[in-house]
mmCIF file with all atom_site columns, C-alpha atoms and ligand atoms in Angstrom:
data_model
loop_
_atom_site.group_PDB
_atom_site.id
_atom_site.type_symbol
_atom_site.label_atom_id
_atom_site.label_alt_id
_atom_site.label_comp_id
_atom_site.label_asym_id
_atom_site.label_entity_id
_atom_site.label_seq_id
_atom_site.pdbx_PDB_ins_code
_atom_site.Cartn_x
_atom_site.Cartn_y
_atom_site.Cartn_z
_atom_site.occupancy
_atom_site.B_iso_or_equiv
_atom_site.pdbx_formal_charge
_atom_site.auth_seq_id
_atom_site.auth_comp_id
_atom_site.auth_asym_id
_atom_site.auth_atom_id
_atom_site.pdbx_PDB_model_num
ATOM   1   C  CA  . MET S 1 1   ? -23.502 40.577 61.791 1.00 54.00 ? 519  MET S CA  1
ATOM   2   C  CA  . LYS S 1 2   ? -20.308 42.371 60.730 1.00 58.00 ? 520  LYS S CA  1
ATOM   3   C  CA  . THR S 1 3   ? -21.031 42.100 56.987 1.00 62.00 ? 521  THR S CA  1
ATOM   4   C  CA  . LEU S 1 4   ? -24.538 43.350 57.596 1.00 63.00 ? 522  LEU S CA  1
ATOM   5   C  CA  . LEU S 1 5   ? -23.349 46.422 59.488 1.00 64.00 ? 523  LEU S CA  1
ATOM   6   C  CA  . LEU S 1 6   ? -20.790 47.160 56.808 1.00 62.00 ? 524  LEU S CA  1
ATOM   7   C  CA  . ALA S 1 7   ? -23.443 46.902 54.102 1.00 61.00 ? 525  ALA S CA  1
ATOM   8   C  CA  . LEU S 1 8   ? -25.683 49.310 55.979 1.00 63.00 ? 526  LEU S CA  1
ATOM   9   C  CA  . LEU S 1 9   ? -22.813 51.784 56.416 1.00 63.00 ? 527  LEU S CA  1
ATOM   10  C  CA  . LEU S 1 10  ? -22.245 51.701 52.659 1.00 63.00 ? 528  LEU S CA  1
ATOM   11  C  CA  . LEU S 1 11  ? -25.928 52.291 52.013 1.00 60.00 ? 529  LEU S CA  1
ATOM   12  C  CA  . PRO S 1 12  ? -25.796 56.073 51.443 1.00 59.00 ? 530  PRO S CA  1
ATOM   13  C  CA  . ILE S 1 13  ? -22.939 55.651 48.958 1.00 56.00 ? 531  ILE S CA  1
ATOM   14  C  CA  . ALA S 1 14  ? -24.831 53.033 46.978 1.00 52.00 ? 532  ALA S CA  1
ATOM   15  C  CA  . ALA S 1 15  ? -27.907 55.239 46.835 1.00 54.00 ? 533  ALA S CA  1
ATOM   16  C  CA  . ILE S 1 16  ? -26.142 58.103 45.049 1.00 54.00 ? 534  ILE S CA  1
ATOM   17  C  CA  . GLY S 1 17  ? -26.083 58.382 41.261 1.00 64.00 ? 535  GLY S CA  1
ATOM   18  C  CA  . ASP S 1 18  ? -25.784 55.421 38.929 1.00 84.00 ? 536  ASP S CA  1
ATOM   19  C  CA  . ASP S 1 19  ? -26.474 51.865 39.977 1.00 89.00 ? 537  ASP S CA  1
ATOM   20  C  CA  . SER S 1 20  ? -23.133 51.050 41.573 1.00 92.00 ? 538  SER S CA  1
ATOM   21  C  CA  . ARG S 1 21  ? -24.298 47.796 43.129 1.00 96.00 ? 539  ARG S CA  1
ATOM   22  C  CA  . GLN S 1 22  ? -22.169 44.763 42.421 1.00 96.00 ? 540  GLN S CA  1
ATOM   23  C  CA  . LEU S 1 23  ? -23.594 42.645 39.599 1.00 96.00 ? 541  LEU S CA  1
ATOM   24  C  CA  . VAL S 1 24  ? -23.764 38.964 40.505 1.00 96.00 ? 542  VAL S CA  1
ATOM   25  C  CA  . LYS S 1 25  ? -24.518 36.557 37.678 1.00 95.00 ? 543  LYS S CA  1
ATOM   26  C  CA  . LEU S 1 26  ? -26.481 33.521 38.833 1.00 96.00 ? 544  LEU S CA  1
ATOM   27  C  CA  . PRO S 1 27  ? -27.384 30.539 36.634 1.00 96.00 ? 545  PRO S CA  1
ATOM   28  C  CA  . PRO S 1 28  ? -30.979 31.045 35.380 1.00 97.00 ? 546  PRO S CA  1
ATOM   29  C  CA  . ALA S 1 29  ? -32.337 28.209 37.541 1.00 97.00 ? 547  ALA S CA  1
ATOM   30  C  CA  . ALA S 1 30  ? -30.700 29.621 40.693 1.00 97.00 ? 548  ALA S CA  1
ATOM   31  C  CA  . GLN S 1 31  ? -32.044 33.067 39.848 1.00 97.00 ? 549  GLN S CA  1
ATOM   32  C  CA  . GLU S 1 32  ? -35.539 31.640 39.518 1.00 96.00 ? 550  GLU S CA  1
ATOM   33  C  CA  . SER S 1 33  ? -35.245 29.812 42.878 1.00 97.00 ? 551  SER S CA  1
ATOM   34  C  CA  . LEU S 1 34  ? -34.061 33.048 44.484 1.00 97.00 ? 552  LEU S CA  1
ATOM   35  C  CA  . ARG S 1 35  ? -36.862 35.083 42.950 1.00 96.00 ? 553  ARG S CA  1
ATOM   36  C  CA  . GLN S 1 36  ? -39.475 32.663 44.295 1.00 97.00 ? 554  GLN S CA  1
ATOM   37  C  CA  . GLU S 1 37  ? -37.829 32.677 47.733 1.00 97.00 ? 555  GLU S CA  1
ATOM   38  C  CA  . MET S 1 38  ? -37.840 36.477 47.692 1.00 97.00 ? 556  MET S CA  1
ATOM   39  C  CA  . LEU S 1 39  ? -41.555 36.679 46.952 1.00 98.00 ? 557  LEU S CA  1
ATOM   40  C  CA  . ASP S 1 40  ? -42.146 34.258 49.838 1.00 97.00 ? 558  ASP S CA  1
ATOM   41  C  CA  . ASN S 1 41  ? -39.939 36.505 52.029 1.00 98.00 ? 559  ASN S CA  1
ATOM   42  C  CA  . LEU S 1 42  ? -42.069 39.497 51.187 1.00 98.00 ? 560  LEU S CA  1
ATOM   43  C  CA  . VAL S 1 43  ? -45.276 37.680 52.133 1.00 98.00 ? 561  VAL S CA  1
ATOM   44  C  CA  . ALA S 1 44  ? -43.647 36.408 55.333 1.00 98.00 ? 562  ALA S CA  1
ATOM   45  C  CA  . VAL S 1 45  ? -42.505 39.891 56.413 1.00 98.00 ? 563  VAL S CA  1
ATOM   46  C  CA  . ASN S 1 46  ? -46.026 41.175 55.870 1.00 98.00 ? 564  ASN S CA  1
ATOM   47  C  CA  . GLU S 1 47  ? -47.485 38.290 57.858 1.00 98.00 ? 565  GLU S CA  1
ATOM   48  C  CA  . VAL S 1 48  ? -45.154 38.896 60.825 1.00 98.00 ? 566  VAL S CA  1
ATOM   49  C  CA  . LEU S 1 49  ? -45.901 42.644 60.816 1.00 98.00 ? 567  LEU S CA  1
ATOM   50  C  CA  . THR S 1 50  ? -49.633 41.939 60.698 1.00 98.00 ? 568  THR S CA  1
ATOM   51  C  CA  . LEU S 1 51  ? -49.433 39.517 63.622 1.00 98.00 ? 569  LEU S CA  1
ATOM   52  C  CA  . MET S 1 52  ? -47.403 42.048 65.646 1.00 98.00 ? 570  MET S CA  1
ATOM   53  C  CA  . ALA S 1 53  ? -49.963 44.768 64.908 1.00 98.00 ? 571  ALA S CA  1
ATOM   54  C  CA  . GLU S 1 54  ? -52.725 42.436 66.103 1.00 98.00 ? 572  GLU S CA  1
ATOM   55  C  CA  . GLY S 1 55  ? -50.843 41.842 69.342 1.00 98.00 ? 573  GLY S CA  1
ATOM   56  C  CA  . LYS S 1 56  ? -50.251 38.180 68.431 1.00 98.00 ? 574  LYS S CA  1
ATOM   57  C  CA  . VAL S 1 57  ? -46.620 38.413 69.492 1.00 98.00 ? 575  VAL S CA  1
ATOM   58  C  CA  . LYS S 1 58  ? -45.943 34.707 70.062 1.00 98.00 ? 576  LYS S CA  1
ATOM   59  C  CA  . GLU S 1 59  ? -47.510 33.803 66.715 1.00 98.00 ? 577  GLU S CA  1
ATOM   60  C  CA  . ALA S 1 60  ? -45.364 36.483 65.078 1.00 98.00 ? 578  ALA S CA  1
ATOM   61  C  CA  . GLY S 1 61  ? -42.289 34.825 66.603 1.00 98.00 ? 579  GLY S CA  1
ATOM   62  C  CA  . GLU S 1 62  ? -43.329 31.388 65.336 1.00 98.00 ? 580  GLU S CA  1
ATOM   63  C  CA  . ALA S 1 63  ? -44.000 32.663 61.810 1.00 98.00 ? 581  ALA S CA  1
ATOM   64  C  CA  . ALA S 1 64  ? -40.749 34.637 61.725 1.00 98.00 ? 582  ALA S CA  1
ATOM   65  C  CA  . GLU S 1 65  ? -38.666 31.665 62.794 1.00 98.00 ? 583  GLU S CA  1
ATOM   66  C  CA  . THR S 1 66  ? -40.190 29.114 60.406 1.00 98.00 ? 584  THR S CA  1
ATOM   67  C  CA  . LYS S 1 67  ? -40.425 31.385 57.378 1.00 98.00 ? 585  LYS S CA  1
ATOM   68  C  CA  . LEU S 1 68  ? -37.435 33.721 57.707 1.00 98.00 ? 586  LEU S CA  1
ATOM   69  C  CA  . GLY S 1 69  ? -35.235 32.585 60.597 1.00 98.00 ? 587  GLY S CA  1
ATOM   70  C  CA  . MET S 1 70  ? -32.532 29.940 60.881 1.00 97.00 ? 588  MET S CA  1
ATOM   71  C  CA  . ALA S 1 71  ? -35.253 27.291 60.530 1.00 97.00 ? 589  ALA S CA  1
ATOM   72  C  CA  . ALA S 1 72  ? -35.898 28.590 57.010 1.00 96.00 ? 590  ALA S CA  1
ATOM   73  C  CA  . MET S 1 73  ? -32.313 28.024 55.882 1.00 95.00 ? 591  MET S CA  1
ATOM   74  C  CA  . GLY S 1 74  ? -31.378 25.282 53.436 1.00 91.00 ? 592  GLY S CA  1
ATOM   75  C  CA  . LYS S 1 75  ? -34.628 25.410 51.435 1.00 91.00 ? 593  LYS S CA  1
ATOM   76  C  CA  . HIS S 1 76  ? -32.755 24.721 48.195 1.00 95.00 ? 594  HIS S CA  1
ATOM   77  C  CA  . ARG S 1 77  ? -30.557 21.952 49.576 1.00 93.00 ? 595  ARG S CA  1
ATOM   78  C  CA  . GLY S 1 78  ? -32.296 19.168 47.622 1.00 94.00 ? 596  GLY S CA  1
ATOM   79  C  CA  . LYS S 1 79  ? -32.015 20.948 44.272 1.00 96.00 ? 597  LYS S CA  1
ATOM   80  C  CA  . PRO S 1 80  ? -29.269 20.564 41.672 1.00 95.00 ? 598  PRO S CA  1
ATOM   81  C  CA  . VAL S 1 81  ? -26.374 22.999 42.263 1.00 95.00 ? 599  VAL S CA  1
ATOM   82  C  CA  . ASP S 1 82  ? -27.481 25.080 39.257 1.00 96.00 ? 600  ASP S CA  1
ATOM   83  C  CA  . ALA S 1 83  ? -30.798 25.795 40.968 1.00 97.00 ? 601  ALA S CA  1
ATOM   84  C  CA  . ARG S 1 84  ? -29.295 26.711 44.353 1.00 97.00 ? 602  ARG S CA  1
ATOM   85  C  CA  . PRO S 1 85  ? -28.597 30.445 44.777 1.00 96.00 ? 603  PRO S CA  1
ATOM   86  C  CA  . GLY S 1 86  ? -26.201 30.188 47.750 1.00 95.00 ? 604  GLY S CA  1
ATOM   87  C  CA  . PRO S 1 87  ? -23.206 28.476 46.112 1.00 95.00 ? 605  PRO S CA  1
ATOM   88  C  CA  . HIS S 1 88  ? -23.138 31.081 43.302 1.00 96.00 ? 606  HIS S CA  1
ATOM   89  C  CA  . MET S 1 89  ? -23.121 34.117 45.583 1.00 97.00 ? 607  MET S CA  1
ATOM   90  C  CA  . PRO S 1 90  ? -19.907 35.930 46.542 1.00 97.00 ? 608  PRO S CA  1
ATOM   91  C  CA  . PRO S 1 91  ? -19.105 35.040 50.192 1.00 97.00 ? 609  PRO S CA  1
ATOM   92  C  CA  . ALA S 1 92  ? -19.945 38.562 51.449 1.00 97.00 ? 610  ALA S CA  1
ATOM   93  C  CA  . MET S 1 93  ? -23.378 38.426 49.806 1.00 98.00 ? 611  MET S CA  1
ATOM   94  C  CA  . HIS S 1 94  ? -24.048 34.968 51.192 1.00 97.00 ? 612  HIS S CA  1
ATOM   95  C  CA  . GLY S 1 95  ? -22.911 36.281 54.580 1.00 97.00 ? 613  GLY S CA  1
ATOM   96  C  CA  . ILE S 1 96  ? -25.552 39.006 54.540 1.00 98.00 ? 614  ILE S CA  1
ATOM   97  C  CA  . GLY S 1 97  ? -28.170 36.337 53.919 1.00 97.00 ? 615  GLY S CA  1
ATOM   98  C  CA  . MET S 1 98  ? -26.935 34.150 56.780 1.00 97.00 ? 616  MET S CA  1
ATOM   99  C  CA  . ASP S 1 99  ? -26.706 37.142 59.137 1.00 98.00 ? 617  ASP S CA  1
ATOM   100 C  CA  . GLY S 1 100 ? -30.256 38.021 58.138 1.00 98.00 ? 618  GLY S CA  1
ATOM   101 C  CA  . HIS S 1 101 ? -31.585 34.569 59.122 1.00 98.00 ? 619  HIS S CA  1
ATOM   102 C  CA  . ARG S 1 102 ? -29.729 34.874 62.431 1.00 98.00 ? 620  ARG S CA  1
ATOM   103 C  CA  . ALA S 1 103 ? -31.105 38.362 63.086 1.00 98.00 ? 621  ALA S CA  1
ATOM   104 C  CA  . VAL S 1 104 ? -34.675 37.157 62.445 1.00 98.00 ? 622  VAL S CA  1
ATOM   105 C  CA  . SER S 1 105 ? -34.163 34.254 64.851 1.00 98.00 ? 623  SER S CA  1
ATOM   106 C  CA  . GLU S 1 106 ? -33.011 36.741 67.489 1.00 98.00 ? 624  GLU S CA  1
ATOM   107 C  CA  . PHE S 1 107 ? -36.311 38.604 67.063 1.00 98.00 ? 625  PHE S CA  1
ATOM   108 C  CA  . ALA S 1 108 ? -38.266 35.336 66.962 1.00 98.00 ? 626  ALA S CA  1
ATOM   109 C  CA  . ALA S 1 109 ? -36.772 34.022 70.212 1.00 98.00 ? 627  ALA S CA  1
ATOM   110 C  CA  . VAL S 1 110 ? -37.859 37.179 72.054 1.00 98.00 ? 628  VAL S CA  1
ATOM   111 C  CA  . ALA S 1 111 ? -41.270 37.346 70.360 1.00 98.00 ? 629  ALA S CA  1
ATOM   112 C  CA  . LYS S 1 112 ? -41.982 33.724 71.288 1.00 98.00 ? 630  LYS S CA  1
ATOM   113 C  CA  . THR S 1 113 ? -41.808 34.740 74.974 1.00 98.00 ? 631  THR S CA  1
ATOM   114 C  CA  . GLY S 1 114 ? -44.728 37.102 74.283 1.00 98.00 ? 632  GLY S CA  1
ATOM   115 C  CA  . ASP S 1 115 ? -42.811 40.207 75.438 1.00 98.00 ? 633  ASP S CA  1
ATOM   116 C  CA  . ARG S 1 116 ? -44.255 42.784 73.055 1.00 98.00 ? 634  ARG S CA  1
ATOM   117 C  CA  . ASP S 1 117 ? -41.981 45.705 73.961 1.00 98.00 ? 635  ASP S CA  1
ATOM   118 C  CA  . LYS S 1 118 ? -38.766 43.716 73.639 1.00 98.00 ? 636  LYS S CA  1
ATOM   119 C  CA  . ALA S 1 119 ? -40.014 42.154 70.395 1.00 98.00 ? 637  ALA S CA  1
ATOM   120 C  CA  . LEU S 1 120 ? -40.877 45.583 68.976 1.00 98.00 ? 638  LEU S CA  1
ATOM   121 C  CA  . ALA S 1 121 ? -37.367 46.812 69.768 1.00 98.00 ? 639  ALA S CA  1
ATOM   122 C  CA  . LEU S 1 122 ? -35.987 43.949 67.649 1.00 98.00 ? 640  LEU S CA  1
ATOM   123 C  CA  . LEU S 1 123 ? -38.549 44.245 64.830 1.00 98.00 ? 641  LEU S CA  1
ATOM   124 C  CA  . PRO S 1 124 ? -36.089 45.958 62.422 1.00 97.00 ? 642  PRO S CA  1
ATOM   125 C  CA  . ASN S 1 125 ? -34.065 42.712 62.556 1.00 98.00 ? 643  ASN S CA  1
ATOM   126 C  CA  . LEU S 1 126 ? -36.700 41.420 60.155 1.00 98.00 ? 644  LEU S CA  1
ATOM   127 C  CA  . THR S 1 127 ? -35.734 43.700 57.284 1.00 98.00 ? 645  THR S CA  1
ATOM   128 C  CA  . SER S 1 128 ? -32.124 44.888 57.864 1.00 96.00 ? 646  SER S CA  1
ATOM   129 C  CA  . ALA S 1 129 ? -30.633 42.131 55.723 1.00 97.00 ? 647  ALA S CA  1
ATOM   130 C  CA  . CYS S 1 130 ? -33.189 42.664 52.930 1.00 98.00 ? 648  CYS S CA  1
ATOM   131 C  CA  . VAL S 1 131 ? -32.070 46.286 52.710 1.00 97.00 ? 649  VAL S CA  1
ATOM   132 C  CA  . GLY S 1 132 ? -28.374 45.494 53.168 1.00 97.00 ? 650  GLY S CA  1
ATOM   133 C  CA  . CYS S 1 133 ? -28.292 42.929 50.372 1.00 98.00 ? 651  CYS S CA  1
ATOM   134 C  CA  . HIS S 1 134 ? -30.512 44.789 47.920 1.00 97.00 ? 652  HIS S CA  1
ATOM   135 C  CA  . PHE S 1 135 ? -28.458 47.955 48.266 1.00 96.00 ? 653  PHE S CA  1
ATOM   136 C  CA  . SER S 1 136 ? -25.171 46.133 47.671 1.00 97.00 ? 654  SER S CA  1
ATOM   137 C  CA  . TYR S 1 137 ? -25.997 43.548 44.989 1.00 97.00 ? 655  TYR S CA  1
ATOM   138 C  CA  . ARG S 1 138 ? -28.054 43.073 41.867 1.00 95.00 ? 656  ARG S CA  1
ATOM   139 C  CA  . THR S 1 139 ? -28.436 40.123 39.530 1.00 94.00 ? 657  THR S CA  1
ATOM   140 C  CA  . ARG S 1 140 ? -29.376 41.950 36.357 1.00 91.00 ? 658  ARG S CA  1
HETATM 141 C  C1  . LIG V 2 .   ? -28.352 37.892 50.304 1.00 70.68 ? 1471 LIG V C1  1
HETATM 142 C  C2  . LIG V 2 .   ? -29.035 38.831 49.493 1.00 70.68 ? 1471 LIG V C2  1
HETATM 143 C  C3  . LIG V 2 .   ? -30.508 39.087 49.684 1.00 70.68 ? 1471 LIG V C3  1
HETATM 144 C  C4  . LIG V 2 .   ? -31.229 39.163 50.841 1.00 70.68 ? 1471 LIG V C4  1
HETATM 145 C  C5  . LIG V 2 .   ? -30.729 39.019 52.273 1.00 70.68 ? 1471 LIG V C5  1
HETATM 146 C  C6  . LIG V 2 .   ? -32.592 39.443 50.464 1.00 70.68 ? 1471 LIG V C6  1
HETATM 147 N  N1  . LIG V 2 .   ? -32.698 39.516 49.104 1.00 70.68 ? 1471 LIG V N1  1
HETATM 148 FE FE1 . LIG V 2 .   ? -34.383 39.911 48.046 1.00 70.68 ? 1471 LIG V FE1 1
HETATM 149 N  N2  . LIG V 2 .   ? -33.359 39.694 46.296 1.00 70.68 ? 1471 LIG V N2  1
HETATM 150 C  C7  . LIG V 2 .   ? -32.019 39.434 46.198 1.00 70.68 ? 1471 LIG V C7  1
HETATM 151 C  C8  . LIG V 2 .   ? -31.652 39.340 44.810 1.00 70.68 ? 1471 LIG V C8  1
HETATM 152 C  C9  . LIG V 2 .   ? -30.247 39.048 44.285 1.00 70.68 ? 1471 LIG V C9  1
HETATM 153 C  C10 . LIG V 2 .   ? -32.833 39.547 44.066 1.00 70.68 ? 1471 LIG V C10 1
HETATM 154 C  C11 . LIG V 2 .   ? -32.991 39.519 42.534 1.00 70.68 ? 1471 LIG V C11 1
HETATM 155 C  C12 . LIG V 2 .   ? -33.361 38.105 42.120 1.00 70.68 ? 1471 LIG V C12 1
HETATM 156 C  C13 . LIG V 2 .   ? -33.544 38.004 40.614 1.00 70.68 ? 1471 LIG V C13 1
HETATM 157 O  O1  . LIG V 2 .   ? -32.546 38.043 39.908 1.00 70.68 ? 1471 LIG V O1  1
HETATM 158 O  O2  . LIG V 2 .   ? -34.693 37.852 40.169 1.00 70.68 ? 1471 LIG V O2  1
HETATM 159 C  C14 . LIG V 2 .   ? -33.882 39.796 45.018 1.00 70.68 ? 1471 LIG V C14 1
HETATM 160 C  C15 . LIG V 2 .   ? -35.196 40.074 44.694 1.00 70.68 ? 1471 LIG V C15 1
HETATM 161 C  C16 . LIG V 2 .   ? -36.202 40.349 45.597 1.00 70.68 ? 1471 LIG V C16 1
HETATM 162 C  C17 . LIG V 2 .   ? -37.561 40.672 45.255 1.00 70.68 ? 1471 LIG V C17 1
HETATM 163 C  C18 . LIG V 2 .   ? -38.103 40.792 43.835 1.00 70.68 ? 1471 LIG V C18 1
HETATM 164 C  C19 . LIG V 2 .   ? -38.675 39.455 43.371 1.00 70.68 ? 1471 LIG V C19 1
HETATM 165 C  C20 . LIG V 2 .   ? -39.170 39.525 41.916 1.00 70.68 ? 1471 LIG V C20 1
HETATM 166 O  O3  . LIG V 2 .   ? -40.327 39.194 41.684 1.00 70.68 ? 1471 LIG V O3  1
HETATM 167 O  O4  . LIG V 2 .   ? -38.405 39.900 41.040 1.00 70.68 ? 1471 LIG V O4  1
HETATM 168 C  C21 . LIG V 2 .   ? -38.227 40.894 46.414 1.00 70.68 ? 1471 LIG V C21 1
HETATM 169 C  C22 . LIG V 2 .   ? -39.694 41.263 46.576 1.00 70.68 ? 1471 LIG V C22 1
HETATM 170 C  C23 . LIG V 2 .   ? -37.293 40.662 47.509 1.00 70.68 ? 1471 LIG V C23 1
HETATM 171 N  N3  . LIG V 2 .   ? -36.062 40.334 46.971 1.00 70.68 ? 1471 LIG V N3  1
HETATM 172 C  C24 . LIG V 2 .   ? -37.616 40.772 48.844 1.00 70.68 ? 1471 LIG V C24 1
HETATM 173 C  C25 . LIG V 2 .   ? -36.737 40.499 49.890 1.00 70.68 ? 1471 LIG V C25 1
HETATM 174 C  C26 . LIG V 2 .   ? -37.095 40.559 51.291 1.00 70.68 ? 1471 LIG V C26 1
HETATM 175 C  C27 . LIG V 2 .   ? -38.450 40.946 51.845 1.00 70.68 ? 1471 LIG V C27 1
HETATM 176 C  C28 . LIG V 2 .   ? -35.972 40.227 52.000 1.00 70.68 ? 1471 LIG V C28 1
HETATM 177 C  C29 . LIG V 2 .   ? -35.761 40.107 53.483 1.00 70.68 ? 1471 LIG V C29 1
HETATM 178 C  C30 . LIG V 2 .   ? -36.666 39.322 54.237 1.00 70.68 ? 1471 LIG V C30 1
HETATM 179 C  C31 . LIG V 2 .   ? -34.919 39.972 51.024 1.00 70.68 ? 1471 LIG V C31 1
HETATM 180 N  N4  . LIG V 2 .   ? -35.428 40.141 49.778 1.00 70.68 ? 1471 LIG V N4  1
HETATM 181 C  C32 . LIG V 2 .   ? -33.637 39.623 51.370 1.00 70.68 ? 1471 LIG V C32 1
HETATM 182 C  C33 . LIG V 2 .   ? -31.130 39.293 47.243 1.00 70.68 ? 1471 LIG V C33 1
HETATM 183 C  C34 . LIG V 2 .   ? -31.447 39.306 48.590 1.00 70.68 ? 1471 LIG V C34 1
#
């Protein structure tokens, strides 16, 4: 969580002027795996938001956990190292990703109880890491 908070504090600085985000070079195969995972992330976020809007709070929790939470970690484990994004990321960047999965699981655990108000209060947990990482790092 600490890396995530730090990244968010740095957000206004990163947003000013030239692209000052740290460039991280990933092997092409790892970059492709990451890109695909990111598109899946985007669809998953939209799905969870839609379920929440429909009042399907428990379903939102299930979807969040399986697609974005801790349960979604290790998707690239079976691939050759060159195609796995994690091992090529600087530790701080990787940390933001891990913290993000944890934060989603925190939301998911509450949503799975069906408590809409508590789940809504934790809804930003879904996207904080997306913002934190994208504002700190780029790959091209
Ligand atoms: C740990 C860092 C990190 C986190 C966390 C992260 N991303 Fe990304 N994301 C990246 C990087 C790096 C790229 C650029 C990948 C590339 O080189 O194509 C990217 C690219 C993307 C893209 C563009 C894909 C394309 O077609 O080019 C989308 C959309 C995206 N991310 C959505 C998300 C969403 C939604 C979340 C949160 C649920 C998220 N990301 C969390 C690092 C991250």
